[in-house]
Tab-separated table of C-alpha atoms and ligand atoms in Angstrom:
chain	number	residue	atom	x	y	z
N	95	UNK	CA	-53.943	71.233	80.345
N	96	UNK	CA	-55.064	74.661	81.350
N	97	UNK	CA	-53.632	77.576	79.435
N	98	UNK	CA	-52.762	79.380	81.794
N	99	UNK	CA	-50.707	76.337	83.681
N	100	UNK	CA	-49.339	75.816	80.204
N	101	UNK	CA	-48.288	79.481	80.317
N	102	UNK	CA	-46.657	79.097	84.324
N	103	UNK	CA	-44.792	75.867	82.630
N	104	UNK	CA	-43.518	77.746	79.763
N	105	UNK	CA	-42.260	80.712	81.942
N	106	UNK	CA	-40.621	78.440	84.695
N	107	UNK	CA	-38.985	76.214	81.326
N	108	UNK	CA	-37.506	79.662	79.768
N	109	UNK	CA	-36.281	81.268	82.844
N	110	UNK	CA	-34.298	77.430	84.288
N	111	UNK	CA	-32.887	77.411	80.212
N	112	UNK	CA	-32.067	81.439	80.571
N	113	UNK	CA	-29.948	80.257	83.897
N	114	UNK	CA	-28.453	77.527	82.318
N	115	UNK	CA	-27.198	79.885	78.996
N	116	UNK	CA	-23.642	79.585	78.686
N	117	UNK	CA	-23.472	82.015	75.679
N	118	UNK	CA	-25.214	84.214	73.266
N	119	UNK	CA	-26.184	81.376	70.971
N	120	UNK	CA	-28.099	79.283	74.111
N	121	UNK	CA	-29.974	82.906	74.835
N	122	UNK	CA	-30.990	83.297	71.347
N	123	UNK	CA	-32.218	79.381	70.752
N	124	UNK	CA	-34.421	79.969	74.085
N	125	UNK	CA	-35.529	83.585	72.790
N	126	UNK	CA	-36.690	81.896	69.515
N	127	UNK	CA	-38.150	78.939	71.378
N	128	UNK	CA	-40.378	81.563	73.021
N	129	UNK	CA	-40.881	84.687	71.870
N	130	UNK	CA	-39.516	84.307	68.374
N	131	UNK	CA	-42.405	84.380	65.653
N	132	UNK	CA	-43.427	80.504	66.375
N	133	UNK	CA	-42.427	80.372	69.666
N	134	UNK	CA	-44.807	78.931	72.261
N	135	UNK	CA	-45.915	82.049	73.866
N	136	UNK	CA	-46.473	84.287	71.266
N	137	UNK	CA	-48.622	81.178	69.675
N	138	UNK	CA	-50.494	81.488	73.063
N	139	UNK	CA	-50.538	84.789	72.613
N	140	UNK	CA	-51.622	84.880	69.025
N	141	UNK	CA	-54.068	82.073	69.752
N	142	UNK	CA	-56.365	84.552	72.422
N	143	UNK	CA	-58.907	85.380	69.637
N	144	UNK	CA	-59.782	81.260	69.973
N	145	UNK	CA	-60.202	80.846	73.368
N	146	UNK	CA	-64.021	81.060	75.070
N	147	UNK	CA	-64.323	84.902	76.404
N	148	UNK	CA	-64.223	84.092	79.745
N	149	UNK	CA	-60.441	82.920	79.474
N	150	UNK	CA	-59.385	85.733	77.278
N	151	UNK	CA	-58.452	88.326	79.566
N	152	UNK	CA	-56.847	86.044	81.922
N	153	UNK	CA	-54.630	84.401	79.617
N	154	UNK	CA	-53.443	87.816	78.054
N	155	UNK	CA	-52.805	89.431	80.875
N	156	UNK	CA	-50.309	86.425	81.945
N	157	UNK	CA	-49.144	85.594	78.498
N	158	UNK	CA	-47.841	89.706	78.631
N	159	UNK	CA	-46.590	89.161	81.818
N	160	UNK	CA	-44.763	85.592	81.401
N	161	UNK	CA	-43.311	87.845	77.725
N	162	UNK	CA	-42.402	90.648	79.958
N	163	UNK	CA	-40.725	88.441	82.425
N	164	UNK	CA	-39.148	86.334	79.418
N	165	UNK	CA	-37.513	89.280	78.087
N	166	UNK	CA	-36.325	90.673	81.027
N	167	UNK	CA	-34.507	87.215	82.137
N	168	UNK	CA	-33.107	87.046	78.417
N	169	UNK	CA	-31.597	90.623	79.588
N	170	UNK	CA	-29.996	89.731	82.566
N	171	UNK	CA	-28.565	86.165	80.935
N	172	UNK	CA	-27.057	88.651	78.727
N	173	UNK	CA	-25.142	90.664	81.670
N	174	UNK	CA	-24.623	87.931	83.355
N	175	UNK	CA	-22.151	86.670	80.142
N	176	UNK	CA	-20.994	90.142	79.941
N	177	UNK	CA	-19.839	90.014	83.266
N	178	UNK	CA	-18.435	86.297	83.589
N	179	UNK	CA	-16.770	86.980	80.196
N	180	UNK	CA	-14.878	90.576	82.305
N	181	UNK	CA	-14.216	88.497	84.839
N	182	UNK	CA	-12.897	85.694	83.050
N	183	UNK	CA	-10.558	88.511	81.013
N	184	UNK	CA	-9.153	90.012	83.814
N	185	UNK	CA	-8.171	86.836	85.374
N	186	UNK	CA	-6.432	85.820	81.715
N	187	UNK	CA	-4.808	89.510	81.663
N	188	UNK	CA	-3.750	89.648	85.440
N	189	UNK	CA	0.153	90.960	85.881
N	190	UNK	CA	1.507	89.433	89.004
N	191	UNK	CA	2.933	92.246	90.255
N	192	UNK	CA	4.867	90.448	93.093
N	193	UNK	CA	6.801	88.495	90.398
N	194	UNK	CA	10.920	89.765	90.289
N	195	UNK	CA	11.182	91.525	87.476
N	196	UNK	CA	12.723	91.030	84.026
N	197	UNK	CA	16.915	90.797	84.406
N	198	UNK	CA	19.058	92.391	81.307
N	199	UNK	CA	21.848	90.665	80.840
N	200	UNK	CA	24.936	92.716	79.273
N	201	UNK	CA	27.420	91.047	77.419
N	202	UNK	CA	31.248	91.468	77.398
N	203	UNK	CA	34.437	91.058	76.179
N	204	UNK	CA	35.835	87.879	76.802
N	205	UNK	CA	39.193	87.789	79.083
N	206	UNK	CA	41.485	86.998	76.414
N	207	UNK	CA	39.710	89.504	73.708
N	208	UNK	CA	40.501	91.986	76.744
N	209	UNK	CA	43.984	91.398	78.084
N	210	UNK	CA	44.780	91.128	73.594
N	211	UNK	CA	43.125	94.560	73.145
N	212	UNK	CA	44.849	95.477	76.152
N	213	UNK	CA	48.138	94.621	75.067
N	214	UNK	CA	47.561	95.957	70.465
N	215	UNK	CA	45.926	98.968	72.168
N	216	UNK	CA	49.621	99.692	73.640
N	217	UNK	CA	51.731	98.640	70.894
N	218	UNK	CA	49.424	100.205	68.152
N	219	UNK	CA	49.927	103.169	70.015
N	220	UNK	CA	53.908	103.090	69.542
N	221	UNK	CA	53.281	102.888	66.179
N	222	UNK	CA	52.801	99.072	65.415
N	223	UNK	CA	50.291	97.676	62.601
N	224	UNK	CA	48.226	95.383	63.367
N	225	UNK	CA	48.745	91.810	60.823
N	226	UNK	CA	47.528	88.626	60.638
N	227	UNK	CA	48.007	84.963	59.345
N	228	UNK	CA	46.232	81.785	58.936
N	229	UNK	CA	45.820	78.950	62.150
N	230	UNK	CA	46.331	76.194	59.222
N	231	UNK	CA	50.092	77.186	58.562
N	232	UNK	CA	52.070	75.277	55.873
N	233	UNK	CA	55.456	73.609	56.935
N	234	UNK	CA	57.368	76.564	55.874
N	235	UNK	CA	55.950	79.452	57.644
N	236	UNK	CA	55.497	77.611	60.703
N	237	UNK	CA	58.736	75.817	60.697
N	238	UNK	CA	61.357	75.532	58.017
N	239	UNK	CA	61.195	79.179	57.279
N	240	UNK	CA	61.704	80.084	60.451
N	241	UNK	CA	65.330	78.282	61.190
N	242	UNK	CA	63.980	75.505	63.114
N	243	UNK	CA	64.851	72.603	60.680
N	244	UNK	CA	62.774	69.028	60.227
N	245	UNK	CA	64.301	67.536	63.475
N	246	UNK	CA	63.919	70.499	65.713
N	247	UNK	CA	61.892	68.734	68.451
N	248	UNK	CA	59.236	71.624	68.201
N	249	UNK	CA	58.091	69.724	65.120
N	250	UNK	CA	57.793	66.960	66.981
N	251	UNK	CA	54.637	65.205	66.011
N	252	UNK	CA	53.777	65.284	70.122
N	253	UNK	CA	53.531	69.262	70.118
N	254	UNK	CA	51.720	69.671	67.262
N	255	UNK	CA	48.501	69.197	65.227
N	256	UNK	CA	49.111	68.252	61.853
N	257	UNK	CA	46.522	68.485	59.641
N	258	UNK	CA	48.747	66.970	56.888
N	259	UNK	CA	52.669	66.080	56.834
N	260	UNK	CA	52.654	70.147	55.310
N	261	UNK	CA	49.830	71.716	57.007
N	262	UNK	CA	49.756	72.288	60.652
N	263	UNK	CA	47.714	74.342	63.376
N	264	UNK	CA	50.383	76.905	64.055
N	265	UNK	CA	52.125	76.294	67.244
N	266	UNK	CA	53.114	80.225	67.490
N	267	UNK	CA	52.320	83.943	65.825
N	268	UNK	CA	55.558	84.033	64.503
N	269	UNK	CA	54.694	82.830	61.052
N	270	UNK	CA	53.126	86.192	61.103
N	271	UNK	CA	56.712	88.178	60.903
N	272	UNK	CA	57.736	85.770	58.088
N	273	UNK	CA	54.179	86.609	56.058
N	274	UNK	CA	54.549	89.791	56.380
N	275	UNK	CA	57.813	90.305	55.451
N	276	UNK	CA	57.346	88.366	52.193
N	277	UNK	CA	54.542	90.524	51.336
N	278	UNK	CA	55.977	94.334	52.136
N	279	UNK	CA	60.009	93.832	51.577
N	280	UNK	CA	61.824	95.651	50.395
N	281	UNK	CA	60.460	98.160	52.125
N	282	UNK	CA	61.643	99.227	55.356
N	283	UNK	CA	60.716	100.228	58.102
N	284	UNK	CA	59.007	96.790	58.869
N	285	UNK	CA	56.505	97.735	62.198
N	286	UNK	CA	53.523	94.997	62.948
N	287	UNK	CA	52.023	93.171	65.875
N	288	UNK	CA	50.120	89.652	64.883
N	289	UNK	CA	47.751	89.106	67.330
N	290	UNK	CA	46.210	85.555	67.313
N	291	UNK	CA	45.357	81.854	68.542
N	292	UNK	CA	47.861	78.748	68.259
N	293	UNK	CA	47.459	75.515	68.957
N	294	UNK	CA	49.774	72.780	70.755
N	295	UNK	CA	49.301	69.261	71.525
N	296	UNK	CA	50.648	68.986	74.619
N	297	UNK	CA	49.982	71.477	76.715
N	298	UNK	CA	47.420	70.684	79.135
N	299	UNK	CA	47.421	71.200	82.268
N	300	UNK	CA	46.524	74.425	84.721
N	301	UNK	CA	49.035	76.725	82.938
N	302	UNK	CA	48.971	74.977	79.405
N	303	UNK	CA	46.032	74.638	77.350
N	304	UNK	CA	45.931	73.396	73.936
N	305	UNK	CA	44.458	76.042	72.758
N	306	UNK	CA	46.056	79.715	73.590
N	307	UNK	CA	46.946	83.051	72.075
N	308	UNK	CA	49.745	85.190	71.266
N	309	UNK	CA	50.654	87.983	70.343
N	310	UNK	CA	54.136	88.629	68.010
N	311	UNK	CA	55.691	91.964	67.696
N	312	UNK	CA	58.299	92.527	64.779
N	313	UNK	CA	60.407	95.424	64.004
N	314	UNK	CA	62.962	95.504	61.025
N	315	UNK	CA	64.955	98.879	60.036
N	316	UNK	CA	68.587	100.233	59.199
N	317	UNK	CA	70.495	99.763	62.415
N	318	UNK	CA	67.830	98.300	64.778
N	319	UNK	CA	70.023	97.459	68.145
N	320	UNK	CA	69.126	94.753	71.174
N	321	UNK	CA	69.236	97.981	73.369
N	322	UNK	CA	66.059	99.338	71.360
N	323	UNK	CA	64.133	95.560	72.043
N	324	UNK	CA	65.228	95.985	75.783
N	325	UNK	CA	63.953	99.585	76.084
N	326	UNK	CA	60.718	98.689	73.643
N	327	UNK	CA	59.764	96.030	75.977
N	328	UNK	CA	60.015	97.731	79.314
N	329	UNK	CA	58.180	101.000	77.914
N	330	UNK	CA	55.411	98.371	76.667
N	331	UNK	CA	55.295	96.241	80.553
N	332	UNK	CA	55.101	99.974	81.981
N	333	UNK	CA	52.454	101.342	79.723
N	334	UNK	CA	50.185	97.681	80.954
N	335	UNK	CA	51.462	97.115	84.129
N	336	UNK	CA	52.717	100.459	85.545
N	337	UNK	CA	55.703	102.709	86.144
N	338	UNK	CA	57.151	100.477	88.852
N	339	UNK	CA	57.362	97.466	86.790
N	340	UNK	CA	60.889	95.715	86.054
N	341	UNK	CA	62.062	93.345	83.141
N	342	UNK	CA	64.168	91.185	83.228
N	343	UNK	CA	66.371	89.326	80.185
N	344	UNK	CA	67.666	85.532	80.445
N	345	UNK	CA	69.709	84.158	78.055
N	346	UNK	CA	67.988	81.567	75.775
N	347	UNK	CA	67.334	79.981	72.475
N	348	UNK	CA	64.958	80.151	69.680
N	349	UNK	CA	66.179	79.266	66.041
N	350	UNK	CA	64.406	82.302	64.483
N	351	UNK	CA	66.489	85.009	66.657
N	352	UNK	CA	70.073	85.397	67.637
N	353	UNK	CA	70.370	86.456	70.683
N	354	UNK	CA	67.536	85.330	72.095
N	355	UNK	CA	65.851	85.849	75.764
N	356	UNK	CA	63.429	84.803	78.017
N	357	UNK	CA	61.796	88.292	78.966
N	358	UNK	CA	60.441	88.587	82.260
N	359	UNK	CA	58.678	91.093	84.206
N	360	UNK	CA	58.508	92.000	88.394
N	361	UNK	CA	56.247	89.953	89.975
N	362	UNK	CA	52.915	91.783	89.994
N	363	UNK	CA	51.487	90.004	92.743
N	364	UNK	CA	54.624	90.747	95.310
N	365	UNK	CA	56.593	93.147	93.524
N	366	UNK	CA	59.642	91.130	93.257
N	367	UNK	CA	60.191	90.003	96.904
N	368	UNK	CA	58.858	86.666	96.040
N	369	UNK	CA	55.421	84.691	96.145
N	370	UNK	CA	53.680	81.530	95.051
N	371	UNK	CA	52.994	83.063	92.051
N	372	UNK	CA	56.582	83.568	90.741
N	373	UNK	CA	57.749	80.923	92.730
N	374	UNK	CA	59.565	82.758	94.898
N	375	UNK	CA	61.814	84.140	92.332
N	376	UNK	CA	60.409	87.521	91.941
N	377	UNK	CA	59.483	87.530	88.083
N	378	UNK	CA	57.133	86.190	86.019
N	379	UNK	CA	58.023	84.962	82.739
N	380	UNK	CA	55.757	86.703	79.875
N	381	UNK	CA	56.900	85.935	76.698
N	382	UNK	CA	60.418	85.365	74.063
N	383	UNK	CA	62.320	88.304	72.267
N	384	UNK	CA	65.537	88.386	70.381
N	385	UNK	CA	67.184	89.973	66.938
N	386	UNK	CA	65.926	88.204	64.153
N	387	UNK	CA	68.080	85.649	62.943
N	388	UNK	CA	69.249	86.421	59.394
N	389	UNK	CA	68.144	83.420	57.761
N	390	UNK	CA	64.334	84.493	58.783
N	391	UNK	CA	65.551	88.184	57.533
N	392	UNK	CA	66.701	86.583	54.402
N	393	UNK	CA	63.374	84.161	53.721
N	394	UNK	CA	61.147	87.440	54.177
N	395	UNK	CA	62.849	89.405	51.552
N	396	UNK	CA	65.536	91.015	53.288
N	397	UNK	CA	69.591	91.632	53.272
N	398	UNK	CA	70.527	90.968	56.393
N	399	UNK	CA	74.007	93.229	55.829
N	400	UNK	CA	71.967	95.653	55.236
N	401	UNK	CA	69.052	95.370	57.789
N	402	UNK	CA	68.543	94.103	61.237
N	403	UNK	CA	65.036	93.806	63.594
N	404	UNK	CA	64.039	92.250	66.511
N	405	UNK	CA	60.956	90.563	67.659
N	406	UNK	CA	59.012	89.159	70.918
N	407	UNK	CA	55.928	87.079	71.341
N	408	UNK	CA	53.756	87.091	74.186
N	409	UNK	CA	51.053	85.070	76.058
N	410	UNK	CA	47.896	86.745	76.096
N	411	UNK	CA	46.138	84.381	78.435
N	412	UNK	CA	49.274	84.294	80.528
N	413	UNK	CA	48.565	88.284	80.789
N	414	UNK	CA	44.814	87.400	81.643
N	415	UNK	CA	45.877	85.654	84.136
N	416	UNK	CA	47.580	87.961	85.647
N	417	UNK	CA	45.937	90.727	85.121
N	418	UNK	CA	42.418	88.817	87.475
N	419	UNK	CA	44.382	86.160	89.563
N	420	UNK	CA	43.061	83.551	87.286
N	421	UNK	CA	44.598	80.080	88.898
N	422	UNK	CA	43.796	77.728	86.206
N	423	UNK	CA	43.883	78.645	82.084
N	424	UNK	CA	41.456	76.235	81.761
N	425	UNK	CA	38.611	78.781	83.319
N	426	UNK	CA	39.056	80.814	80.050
N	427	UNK	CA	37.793	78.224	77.714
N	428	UNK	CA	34.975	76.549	79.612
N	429	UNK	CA	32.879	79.667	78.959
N	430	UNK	CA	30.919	79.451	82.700
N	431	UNK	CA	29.035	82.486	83.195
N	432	UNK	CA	29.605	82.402	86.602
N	433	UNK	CA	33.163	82.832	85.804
N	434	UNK	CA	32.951	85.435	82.815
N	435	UNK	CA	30.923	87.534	84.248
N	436	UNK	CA	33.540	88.433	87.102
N	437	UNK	CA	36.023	89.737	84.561
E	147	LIG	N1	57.360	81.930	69.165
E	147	LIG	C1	57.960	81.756	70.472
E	147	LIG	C2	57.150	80.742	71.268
E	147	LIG	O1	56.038	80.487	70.926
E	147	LIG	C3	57.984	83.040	71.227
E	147	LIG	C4	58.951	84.004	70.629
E	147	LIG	C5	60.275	83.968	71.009
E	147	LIG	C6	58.540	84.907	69.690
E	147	LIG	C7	61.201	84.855	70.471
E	147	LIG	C8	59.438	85.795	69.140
E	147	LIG	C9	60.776	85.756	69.557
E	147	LIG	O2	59.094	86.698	68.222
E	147	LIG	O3	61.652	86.635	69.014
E	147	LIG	O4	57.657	80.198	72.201
C-alpha cells in the first residue's frame, strides 16, 4: 500500500479510537500507538530518509499534518473527559432543592414524669423531701409492717405480683413512709414525699392499669392534728389546680391510718355541678389520707404517745388525666407519638 494511504488509514484509525476513549488510560494507549517513540507515524515519519525523493516531501508534509491532527484530537478527547466527568459530578452532587426540608424533632417529658414533677414541685416547695424505695418490696414493708395482716385481701395473690411468697412488686408508695422512718427515727420532724411506680394485678381496664404511679406524702411531729392533713391537702389541690378548688373528706379505711379518708377534690371539668367525668357527683376522687396508725408509727421507730403524723397517697396518672382530658390510662403506656406529642 501507498504511504501516504497508509498515513490517511492511520489518521482515520487514531481519530475513530480518540472518539471511542472512555478515559485517560484509552487516550494514552492510542497516543503511544501513534505518536509514542514506536508508534506508526512517527516510524513513517522517521522512515522519510528511505523513501525514493520523489515521495519525500509528500509524505512529510502529511505525516506532520496527520501528527498535528493526532495531537490535536488527543486534546479534545481530553476535554471531552473533563467535561463528561463535570457533568457527571454535578449530577452525583445535585441538592434537590424542591425536597421538604429536614424536621427536628424535640423531645419531652412524658405525661406522668410531668403531672409527678407537677405535683413534688408543690410539695417540695412546702418543705417536703423527696425519698424513695425499691418496686421489689419484701412482705414487711409492703404489707405486714404496714397493719394490713396475711389475710388482708390486698395480699391477695389476685392483686399482686409476687416475685416470691416474700418479695412482691409493691402495690403502693407507702412502704416508702415505713423506710424512711426506720432509717431517720428518732428524729423528728419526719417531712418526705416518695414519688414512684407500683404495680397491681388486676387493674386493667380504662381507669386501671397494671402498671401506675404514686406519689406518698408523710408527715410525723409533736402534736400533728387531722385539721393540719385537711388544711395541707387543700393548700396542695389549690397550689395544682387553683384557688377555686374544693376537697372533700369521706370516711374510709386503710389499716396503716386511723382515721382514714377518701380525699376528693371539685370536679375540674364542671366545677362541682356535675358531669360524666365525676359521675355526676361533683368530685373526683384523687387519692387516700389519714393519721398514721400507731402500729406503722411504732414499726418505723417511733412512740406513738409521744408522736403523731399523717399521710396521703396520690395517683399521678389519675392527675394526668385530668390535667389533658386523657379518657383511657392505657394511652400513657403505649408510647404513640401521635399521642405524646399532644401533651
Ligand atoms: N396506699 C393507699 C393506696 O394505694 C393510698 C393511701 C391511703 C396512702 C392512705 C396513704 C394513706 O398514705 O394515708 O390505696
Amino acid at each position: 500500500m501507498d504511504v501516504l494511504d497508509e498515513l490517511q488509514d492511520l489518521r482515520e484509525d487514531a481519530l475513530r479510537e480518540l472518539e471511542a476513549a472512555g478515559d485517560e488510560d484509552d487516550i494514552e494507549r492510542v497516543r503511544v500507538r501513534y505518536l509514542g517513540r514506536e508508534g506508526s507515524v512517527t516510524l513513517i515519519l522517521r522512515g522519510i530518509g528511505e523513501l525514493p525523493t520523489e515521495q519525500r516531501a509528500d509524505v512529510g508534509r502529511l505525516g506532520n499534518r496527520v501528527k498535528a491532527e493526532i495531537e490535536s484530537a488527543i486534546e479534545s478527547a481530553r476535554s471531552r473527559l473533563a467535561a463528561e466527568s463535570r457533568r457527571r459530578k454535578l449530577r452525583e452532587d445535585a441538592v434537590d432543592v424542591t425536597s421538604p426540608g429536614r424536621r427536628h424533632f424535640y423531645g419531652r417529658r412524658h405525661p406522668i414524669t410531668q403531672a409527678m414533677d407537677e405535683v413534688l414541685g408543690i410539695l417540695v416547695g412546702m418543705g417536703y423531701a423527696v425519698a424513695t424505695g425499691p418496686e421489689v418490696e419484701t412482705d414487711w414493708y409492703n404489707f405486714t409492717g404496714l397493719n394490713i395482716p396475711p389475710d388482708h385481701p390486698a395480699r391477695d395473690m389476685q392483686d399482686s405480683f409476687y416475685v416470691t411468697d416474700n418479695l412482691v412488686l409493691r402495690t403502693q408508695t407507702s412502704p416508702v413512709q415505713l423506710r424512711h422512718m426506720e432509717k431517720v427515727a428518732p428524729k423528728l420532724p419526719v417531712r418526705i414525699v416518695g414519688p414512684g411506680r407500683v404495680f397491681r394485678r388486676g387493674d386493667d381496664d380504662a381507669s386501671h392499669s397494671p402498671v401506675f404511679h404514686q406519689c406518698e406524702a408523710l408527715l410525723v411531729d409533736e402534736g400533728v392534728t387531722f385539721g393540719q392533713l385537711r388544711g395541707t391537702l387543700l393548700d396542695f389541690a389549690r397550689r395544682l389546680l387553683g384557688e377555686h378548688v374544693q376537697v372533700r373528706f369521706r370516711p374510709s379505711y386503710f389499716p396503716f391510718t386511723e382515721p382514714s379518708a377518701e380525699v376528693d377534690i371539685s370536679c375540674t371539668v364542671c366545677g362541682g355541678t356535675g358531669c360524666s367525668t365525676c359521675s355526676q357527683t361533683g368530685f373526683l376522687e384523687i387519692g387516700g389520707a389519714g393519721m398514721v396508725h400507731p402500729l406503722v408509727l411504732e414499726n418505723g421507730g417511733y412512740d406513738p404517745e409521744q408522736v403523731s403524723g399523717f399521710a396521703f397517697g396520690m395517683g399521678v396518672d389519675r392527675m394526668a388525666m385530668l390535667k389533658w382530658s386523657i379518657p383511657d390510662i392505657r394511652y400513657l403506656y403505649q408510647n404513640d407519638v401521635r399521642f405524646l406529642q399532644q401533651l
